PDB file of C-alpha atoms in Angstrom:
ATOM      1  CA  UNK A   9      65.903  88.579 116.511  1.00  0.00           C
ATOM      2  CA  UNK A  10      68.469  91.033 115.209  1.00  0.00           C
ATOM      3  CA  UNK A  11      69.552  93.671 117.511  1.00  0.00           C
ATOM      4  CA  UNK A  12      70.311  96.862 115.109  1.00  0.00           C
ATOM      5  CA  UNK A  13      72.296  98.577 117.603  1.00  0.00           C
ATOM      6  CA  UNK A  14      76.002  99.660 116.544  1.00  0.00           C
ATOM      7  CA  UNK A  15      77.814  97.970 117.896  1.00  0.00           C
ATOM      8  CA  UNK A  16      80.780  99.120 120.398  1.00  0.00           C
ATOM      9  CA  UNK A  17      83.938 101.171 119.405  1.00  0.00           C
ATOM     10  CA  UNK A  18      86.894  98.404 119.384  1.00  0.00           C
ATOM     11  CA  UNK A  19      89.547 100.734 121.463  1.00  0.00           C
ATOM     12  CA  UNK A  20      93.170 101.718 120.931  1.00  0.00           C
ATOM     13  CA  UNK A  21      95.427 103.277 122.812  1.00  0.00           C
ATOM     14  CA  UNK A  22      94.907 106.740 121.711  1.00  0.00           C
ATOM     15  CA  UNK A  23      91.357 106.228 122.282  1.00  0.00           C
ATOM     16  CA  UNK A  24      92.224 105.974 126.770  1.00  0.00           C
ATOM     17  CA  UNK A  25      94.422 109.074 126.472  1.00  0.00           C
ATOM     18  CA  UNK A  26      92.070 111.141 124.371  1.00  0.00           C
ATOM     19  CA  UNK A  27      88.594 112.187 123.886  1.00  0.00           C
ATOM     20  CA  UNK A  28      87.848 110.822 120.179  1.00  0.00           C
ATOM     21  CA  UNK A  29      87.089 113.811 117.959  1.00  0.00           C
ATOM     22  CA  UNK A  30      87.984 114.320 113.968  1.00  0.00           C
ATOM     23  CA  UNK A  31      90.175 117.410 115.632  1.00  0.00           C
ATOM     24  CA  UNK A  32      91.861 114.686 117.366  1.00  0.00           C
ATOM     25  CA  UNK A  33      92.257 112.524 114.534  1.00  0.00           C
ATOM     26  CA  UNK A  34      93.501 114.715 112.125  1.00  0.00           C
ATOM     27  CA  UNK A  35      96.175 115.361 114.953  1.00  0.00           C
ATOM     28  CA  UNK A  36      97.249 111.783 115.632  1.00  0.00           C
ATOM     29  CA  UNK A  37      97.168 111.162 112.162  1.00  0.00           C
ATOM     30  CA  UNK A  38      99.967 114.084 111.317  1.00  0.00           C
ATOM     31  CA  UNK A  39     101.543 112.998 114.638  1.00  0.00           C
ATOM     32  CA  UNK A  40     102.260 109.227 113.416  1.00  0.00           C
ATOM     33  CA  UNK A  41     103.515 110.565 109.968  1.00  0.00           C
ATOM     34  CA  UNK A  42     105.360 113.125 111.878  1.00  0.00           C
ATOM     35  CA  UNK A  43     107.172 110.256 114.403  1.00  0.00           C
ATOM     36  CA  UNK A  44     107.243 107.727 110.584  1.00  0.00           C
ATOM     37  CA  UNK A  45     109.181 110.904 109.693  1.00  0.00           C
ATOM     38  CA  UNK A  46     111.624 111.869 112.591  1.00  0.00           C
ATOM     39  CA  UNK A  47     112.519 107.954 113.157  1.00  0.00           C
ATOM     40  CA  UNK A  48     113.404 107.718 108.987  1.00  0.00           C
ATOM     41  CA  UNK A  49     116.408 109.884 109.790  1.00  0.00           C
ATOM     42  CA  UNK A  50     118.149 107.344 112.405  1.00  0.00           C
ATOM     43  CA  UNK A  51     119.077 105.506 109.298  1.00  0.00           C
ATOM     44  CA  UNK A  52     122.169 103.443 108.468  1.00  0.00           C
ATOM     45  CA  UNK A  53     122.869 104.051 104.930  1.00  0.00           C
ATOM     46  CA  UNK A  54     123.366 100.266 102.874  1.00  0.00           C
ATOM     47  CA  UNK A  55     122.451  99.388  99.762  1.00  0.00           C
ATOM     48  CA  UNK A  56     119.926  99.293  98.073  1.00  0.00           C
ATOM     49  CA  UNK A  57     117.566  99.707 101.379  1.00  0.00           C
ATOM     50  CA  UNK A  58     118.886 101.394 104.236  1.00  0.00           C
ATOM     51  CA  UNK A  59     118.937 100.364 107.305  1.00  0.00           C
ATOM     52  CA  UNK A  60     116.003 102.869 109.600  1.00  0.00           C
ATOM     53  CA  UNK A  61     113.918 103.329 112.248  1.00  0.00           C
ATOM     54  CA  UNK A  62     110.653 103.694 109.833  1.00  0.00           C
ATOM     55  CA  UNK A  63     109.865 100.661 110.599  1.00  0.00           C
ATOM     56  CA  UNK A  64     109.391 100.481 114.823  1.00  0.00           C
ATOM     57  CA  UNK A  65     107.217 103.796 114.107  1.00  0.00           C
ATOM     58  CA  UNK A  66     104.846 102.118 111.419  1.00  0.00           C
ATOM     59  CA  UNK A  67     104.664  99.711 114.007  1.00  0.00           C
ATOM     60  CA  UNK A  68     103.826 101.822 117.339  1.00  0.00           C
ATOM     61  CA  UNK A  69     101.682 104.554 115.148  1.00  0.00           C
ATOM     62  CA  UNK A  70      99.853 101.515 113.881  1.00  0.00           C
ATOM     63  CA  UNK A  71      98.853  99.777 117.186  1.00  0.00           C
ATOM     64  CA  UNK A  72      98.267 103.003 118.873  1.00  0.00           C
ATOM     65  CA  UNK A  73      95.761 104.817 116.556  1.00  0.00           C
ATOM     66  CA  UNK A  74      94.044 101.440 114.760  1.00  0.00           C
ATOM     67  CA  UNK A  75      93.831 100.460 111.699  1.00  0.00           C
ATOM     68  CA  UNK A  76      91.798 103.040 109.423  1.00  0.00           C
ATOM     69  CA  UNK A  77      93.720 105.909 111.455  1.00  0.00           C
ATOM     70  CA  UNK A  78      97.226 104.185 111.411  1.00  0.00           C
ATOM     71  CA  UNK A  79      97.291 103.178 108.016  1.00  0.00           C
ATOM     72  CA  UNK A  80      95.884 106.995 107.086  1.00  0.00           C
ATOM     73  CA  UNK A  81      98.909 108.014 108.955  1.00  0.00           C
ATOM     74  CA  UNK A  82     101.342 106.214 107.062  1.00  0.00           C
ATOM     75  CA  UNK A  83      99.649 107.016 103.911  1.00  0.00           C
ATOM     76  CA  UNK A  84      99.997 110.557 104.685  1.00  0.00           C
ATOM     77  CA  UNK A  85     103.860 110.085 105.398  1.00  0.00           C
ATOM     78  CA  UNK A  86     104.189 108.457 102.016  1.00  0.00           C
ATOM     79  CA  UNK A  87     101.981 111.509 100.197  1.00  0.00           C
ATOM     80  CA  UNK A  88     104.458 113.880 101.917  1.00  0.00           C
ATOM     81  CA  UNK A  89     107.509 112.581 100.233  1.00  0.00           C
ATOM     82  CA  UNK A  90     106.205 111.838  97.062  1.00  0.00           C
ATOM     83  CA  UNK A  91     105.143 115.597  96.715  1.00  0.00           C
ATOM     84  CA  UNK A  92     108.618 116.836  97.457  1.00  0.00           C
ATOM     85  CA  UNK A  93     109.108 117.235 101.577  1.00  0.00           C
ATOM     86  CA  UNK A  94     112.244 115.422 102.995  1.00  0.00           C
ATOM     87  CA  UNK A  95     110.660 112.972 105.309  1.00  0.00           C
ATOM     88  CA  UNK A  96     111.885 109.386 103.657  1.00  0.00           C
ATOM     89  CA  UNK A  97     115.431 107.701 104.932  1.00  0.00           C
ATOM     90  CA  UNK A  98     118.221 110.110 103.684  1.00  0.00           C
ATOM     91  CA  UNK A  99     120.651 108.594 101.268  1.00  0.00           C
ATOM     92  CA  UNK A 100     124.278 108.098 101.529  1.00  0.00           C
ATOM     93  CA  UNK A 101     125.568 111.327 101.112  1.00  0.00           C
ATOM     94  CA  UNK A 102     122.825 113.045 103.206  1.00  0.00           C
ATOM     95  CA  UNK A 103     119.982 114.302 100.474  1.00  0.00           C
ATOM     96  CA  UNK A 104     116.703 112.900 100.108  1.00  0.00           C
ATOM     97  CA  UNK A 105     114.689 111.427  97.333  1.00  0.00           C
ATOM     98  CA  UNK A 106     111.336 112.551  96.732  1.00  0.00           C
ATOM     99  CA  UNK A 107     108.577 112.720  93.863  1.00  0.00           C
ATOM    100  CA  UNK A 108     109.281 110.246  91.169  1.00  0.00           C
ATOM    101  CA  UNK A 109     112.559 109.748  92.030  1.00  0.00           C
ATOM    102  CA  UNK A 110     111.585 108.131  95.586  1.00  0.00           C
ATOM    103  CA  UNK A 111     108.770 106.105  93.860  1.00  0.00           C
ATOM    104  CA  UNK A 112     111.711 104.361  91.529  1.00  0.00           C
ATOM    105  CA  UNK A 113     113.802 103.781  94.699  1.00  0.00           C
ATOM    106  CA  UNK A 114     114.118 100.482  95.153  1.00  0.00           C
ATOM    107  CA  UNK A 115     113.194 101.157  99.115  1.00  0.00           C
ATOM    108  CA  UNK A 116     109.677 102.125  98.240  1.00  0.00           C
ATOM    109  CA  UNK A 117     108.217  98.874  98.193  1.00  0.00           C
ATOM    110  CA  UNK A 118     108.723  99.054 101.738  1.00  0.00           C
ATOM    111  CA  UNK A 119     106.682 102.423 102.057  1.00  0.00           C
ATOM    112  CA  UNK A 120     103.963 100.885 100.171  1.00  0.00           C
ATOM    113  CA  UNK A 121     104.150  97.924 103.189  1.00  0.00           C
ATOM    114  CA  UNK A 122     104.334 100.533 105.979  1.00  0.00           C
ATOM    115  CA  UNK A 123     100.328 101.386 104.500  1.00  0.00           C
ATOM    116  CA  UNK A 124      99.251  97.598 104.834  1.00  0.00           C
ATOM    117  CA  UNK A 125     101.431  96.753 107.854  1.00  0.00           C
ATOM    118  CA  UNK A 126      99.610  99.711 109.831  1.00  0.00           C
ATOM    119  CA  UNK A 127      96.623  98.965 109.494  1.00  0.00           C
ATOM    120  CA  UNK A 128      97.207  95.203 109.956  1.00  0.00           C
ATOM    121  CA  UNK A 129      98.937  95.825 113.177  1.00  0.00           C
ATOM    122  CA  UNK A 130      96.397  98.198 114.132  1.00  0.00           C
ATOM    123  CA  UNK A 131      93.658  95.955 113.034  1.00  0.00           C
ATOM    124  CA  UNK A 132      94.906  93.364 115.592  1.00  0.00           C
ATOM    125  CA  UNK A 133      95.481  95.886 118.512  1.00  0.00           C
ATOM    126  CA  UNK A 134      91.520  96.906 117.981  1.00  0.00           C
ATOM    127  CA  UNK A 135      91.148  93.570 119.622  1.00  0.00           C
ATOM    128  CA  UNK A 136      93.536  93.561 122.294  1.00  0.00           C
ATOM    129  CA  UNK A 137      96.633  91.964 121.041  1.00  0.00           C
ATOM    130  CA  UNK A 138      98.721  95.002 122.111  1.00  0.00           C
ATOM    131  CA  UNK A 139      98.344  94.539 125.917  1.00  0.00           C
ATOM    132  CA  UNK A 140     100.465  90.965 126.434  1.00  0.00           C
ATOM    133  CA  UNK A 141     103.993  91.005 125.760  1.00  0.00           C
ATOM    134  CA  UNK A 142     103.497  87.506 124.045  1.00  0.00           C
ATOM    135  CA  UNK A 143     100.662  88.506 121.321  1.00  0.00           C
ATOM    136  CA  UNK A 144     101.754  92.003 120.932  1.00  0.00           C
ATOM    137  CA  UNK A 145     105.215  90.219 119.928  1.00  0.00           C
ATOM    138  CA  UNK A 146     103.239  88.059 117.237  1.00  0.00           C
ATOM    139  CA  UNK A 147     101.486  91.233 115.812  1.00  0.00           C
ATOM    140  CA  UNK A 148     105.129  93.390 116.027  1.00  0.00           C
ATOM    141  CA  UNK A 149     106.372  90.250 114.150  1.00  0.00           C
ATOM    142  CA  UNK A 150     103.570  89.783 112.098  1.00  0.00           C
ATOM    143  CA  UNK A 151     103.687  93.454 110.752  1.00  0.00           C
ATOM    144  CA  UNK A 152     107.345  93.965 110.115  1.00  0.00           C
ATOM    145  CA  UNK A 153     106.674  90.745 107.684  1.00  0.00           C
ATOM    146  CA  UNK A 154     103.982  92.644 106.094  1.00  0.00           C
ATOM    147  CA  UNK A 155     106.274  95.673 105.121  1.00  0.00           C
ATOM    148  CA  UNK A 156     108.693  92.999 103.656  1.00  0.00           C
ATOM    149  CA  UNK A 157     105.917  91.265 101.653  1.00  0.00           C
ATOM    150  CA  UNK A 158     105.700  94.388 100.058  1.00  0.00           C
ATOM    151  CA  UNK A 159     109.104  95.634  99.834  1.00  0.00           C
ATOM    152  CA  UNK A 160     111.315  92.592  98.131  1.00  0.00           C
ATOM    153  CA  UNK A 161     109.255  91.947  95.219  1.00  0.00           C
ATOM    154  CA  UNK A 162     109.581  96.032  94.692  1.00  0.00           C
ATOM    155  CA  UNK A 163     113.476  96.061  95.256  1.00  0.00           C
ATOM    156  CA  UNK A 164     113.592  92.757  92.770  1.00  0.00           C
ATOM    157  CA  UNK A 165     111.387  95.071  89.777  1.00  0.00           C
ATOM    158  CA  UNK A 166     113.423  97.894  90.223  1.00  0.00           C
ATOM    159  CA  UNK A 167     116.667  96.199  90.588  1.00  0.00           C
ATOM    160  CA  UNK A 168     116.338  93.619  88.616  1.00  0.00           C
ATOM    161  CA  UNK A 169     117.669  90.839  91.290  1.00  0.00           C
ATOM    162  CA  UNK A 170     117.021  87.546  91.515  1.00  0.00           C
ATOM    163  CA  UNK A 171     115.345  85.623  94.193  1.00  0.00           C
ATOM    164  CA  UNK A 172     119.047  84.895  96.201  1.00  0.00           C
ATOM    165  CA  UNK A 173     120.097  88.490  96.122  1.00  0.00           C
ATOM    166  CA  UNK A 174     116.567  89.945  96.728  1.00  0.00           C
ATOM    167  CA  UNK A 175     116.441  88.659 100.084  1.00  0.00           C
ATOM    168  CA  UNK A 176     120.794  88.948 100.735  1.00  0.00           C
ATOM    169  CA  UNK A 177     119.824  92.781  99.860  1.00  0.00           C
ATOM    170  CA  UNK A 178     116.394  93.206 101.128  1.00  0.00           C
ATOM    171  CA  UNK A 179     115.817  91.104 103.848  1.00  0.00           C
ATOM    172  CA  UNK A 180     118.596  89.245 105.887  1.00  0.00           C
ATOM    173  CA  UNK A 181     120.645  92.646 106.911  1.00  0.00           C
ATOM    174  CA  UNK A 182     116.983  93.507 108.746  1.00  0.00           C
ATOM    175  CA  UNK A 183     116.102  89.978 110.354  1.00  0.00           C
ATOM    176  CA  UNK A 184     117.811  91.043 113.376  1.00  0.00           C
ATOM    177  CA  UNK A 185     116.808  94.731 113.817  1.00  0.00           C
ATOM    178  CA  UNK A 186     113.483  93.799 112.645  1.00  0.00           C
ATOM    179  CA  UNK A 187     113.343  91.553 115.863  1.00  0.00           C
ATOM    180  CA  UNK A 188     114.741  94.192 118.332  1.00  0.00           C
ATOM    181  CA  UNK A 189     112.327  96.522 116.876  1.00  0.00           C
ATOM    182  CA  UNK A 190     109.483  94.447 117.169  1.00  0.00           C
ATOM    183  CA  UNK A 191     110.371  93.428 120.742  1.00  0.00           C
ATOM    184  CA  UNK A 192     110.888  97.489 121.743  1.00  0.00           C
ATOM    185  CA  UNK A 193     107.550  97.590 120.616  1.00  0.00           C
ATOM    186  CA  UNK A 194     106.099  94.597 122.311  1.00  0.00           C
ATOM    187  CA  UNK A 195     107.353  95.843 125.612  1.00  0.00           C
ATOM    188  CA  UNK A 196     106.179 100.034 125.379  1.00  0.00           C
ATOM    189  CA  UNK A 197     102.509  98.720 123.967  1.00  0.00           C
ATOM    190  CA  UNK A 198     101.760  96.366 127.435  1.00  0.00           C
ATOM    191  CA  UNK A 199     103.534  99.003 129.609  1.00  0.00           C
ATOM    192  CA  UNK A 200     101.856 102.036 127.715  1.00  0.00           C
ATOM    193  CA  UNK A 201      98.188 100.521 128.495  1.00  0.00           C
ATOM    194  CA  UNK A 202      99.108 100.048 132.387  1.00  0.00           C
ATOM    195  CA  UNK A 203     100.041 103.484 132.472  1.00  0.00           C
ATOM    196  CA  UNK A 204      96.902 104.717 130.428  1.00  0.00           C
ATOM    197  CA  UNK A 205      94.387 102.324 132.784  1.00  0.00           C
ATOM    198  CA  UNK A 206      96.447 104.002 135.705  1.00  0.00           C
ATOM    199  CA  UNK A 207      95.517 107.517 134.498  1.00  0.00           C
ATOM    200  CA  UNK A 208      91.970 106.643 133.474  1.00  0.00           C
ATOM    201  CA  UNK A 209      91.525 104.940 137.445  1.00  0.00           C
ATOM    202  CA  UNK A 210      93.168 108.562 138.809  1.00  0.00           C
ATOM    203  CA  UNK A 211      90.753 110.398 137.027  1.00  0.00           C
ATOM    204  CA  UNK A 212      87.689 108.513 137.903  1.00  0.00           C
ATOM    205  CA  UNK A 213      89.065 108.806 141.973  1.00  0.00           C
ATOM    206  CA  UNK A 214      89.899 112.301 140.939  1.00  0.00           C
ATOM    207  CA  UNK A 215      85.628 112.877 139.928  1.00  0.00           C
ATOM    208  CA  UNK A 216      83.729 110.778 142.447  1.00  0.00           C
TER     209      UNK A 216
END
């Protein structure tokens, strides 16, 4: 016999902090394009693709909101630039591409990835893979591969490069930054949730 009752909400972090609400969403949503944003400017300028923090944010925003409001969130971010506000990684002398300018970069590939890699990443941490250092590793990992997936054969189109100098450009300068990142993220995710079941236990005492 079928039971037709819906079936429980797979949980995130935001979800233990916060009430869930579509206020609330719409908030974490701008937040994670707003932290995509902020974490674009630490960016080491190279070429073609800089070097930049985008990439730990897709991460964290992804695993912390889920996968429908992650990748919404990095949408958003990539909507922003394209209709003309400064939020993508700042060129070399400082100014920032936007409209169809930014979508001919060949970076943007990787913007297109950020989408995917979000709501991969939080895909996975809907089912817990965000709470061990181990599998939250694997999904860190696992998503910064996404956004390259995305981003080489963009930078090859646009560029024109071959196979060799697609990944000399687009991928080995970020093989070991992609790992720090993905480790940073590995260790707040665990630590975050201890904190958030800490708070949730303090404010159950706090009620009874």
């Amino acid at each position: 016999m079928t039971s037709l009752a819906p079936a429980a909400p797979r949980l995130v972090l935001a979800d233990r902090l916060v009430s869930r609400t579509l206020a609330t969403d719409v908030v974490l949503v701008a937040a994670g394009a707003a932290l995509t944003a902020i974490l674009a400017q630490v960016s080491i300028p190279m070429f073609p693709v800089p070097i930049t923090g985008q990439t730990l944010a897709v991460l964290l925003v992804g695993a912390t909101l889920g996968a429908v409001r992650g990748a919404s969130s990095l949408a958003l971010y990539a909507v922003l630039g394209l209709v003309g506000l400064p939020v993508y990684a700042p060129q070399a002398d400082g100014t920032h591409l936007t409209g169809f300018l930014a979508l001919a970069a060949p970076s943007f590939g990787y913007i297109i990835g950020f989408v995917v890699a979000a709501a991969i990443v939080g895909w996975l941490s809907e089912r817990t893979w965000d709470r061990k250092f181990l599998k939250a590793l694997a999904t860190f990992v696992g998503g910064s591969l996404v956004v390259f997936a995305f981003g080489l054969p963009w930078l090859a189109f646009v560029t024109g490069a071959d196979l060799a100098q697609t990944f000399a450009w687009g991928f080995t300068p970020f093989i070991i930054g992609g790992v720090i990142k993905a480790a940073i993220a590995a260790a707040l995710l665990p630590a975050a949730w201890w904190g958030a079941e800490k708070l949730a236990e303090r404010r159950a005492n706090d009620a009874a």
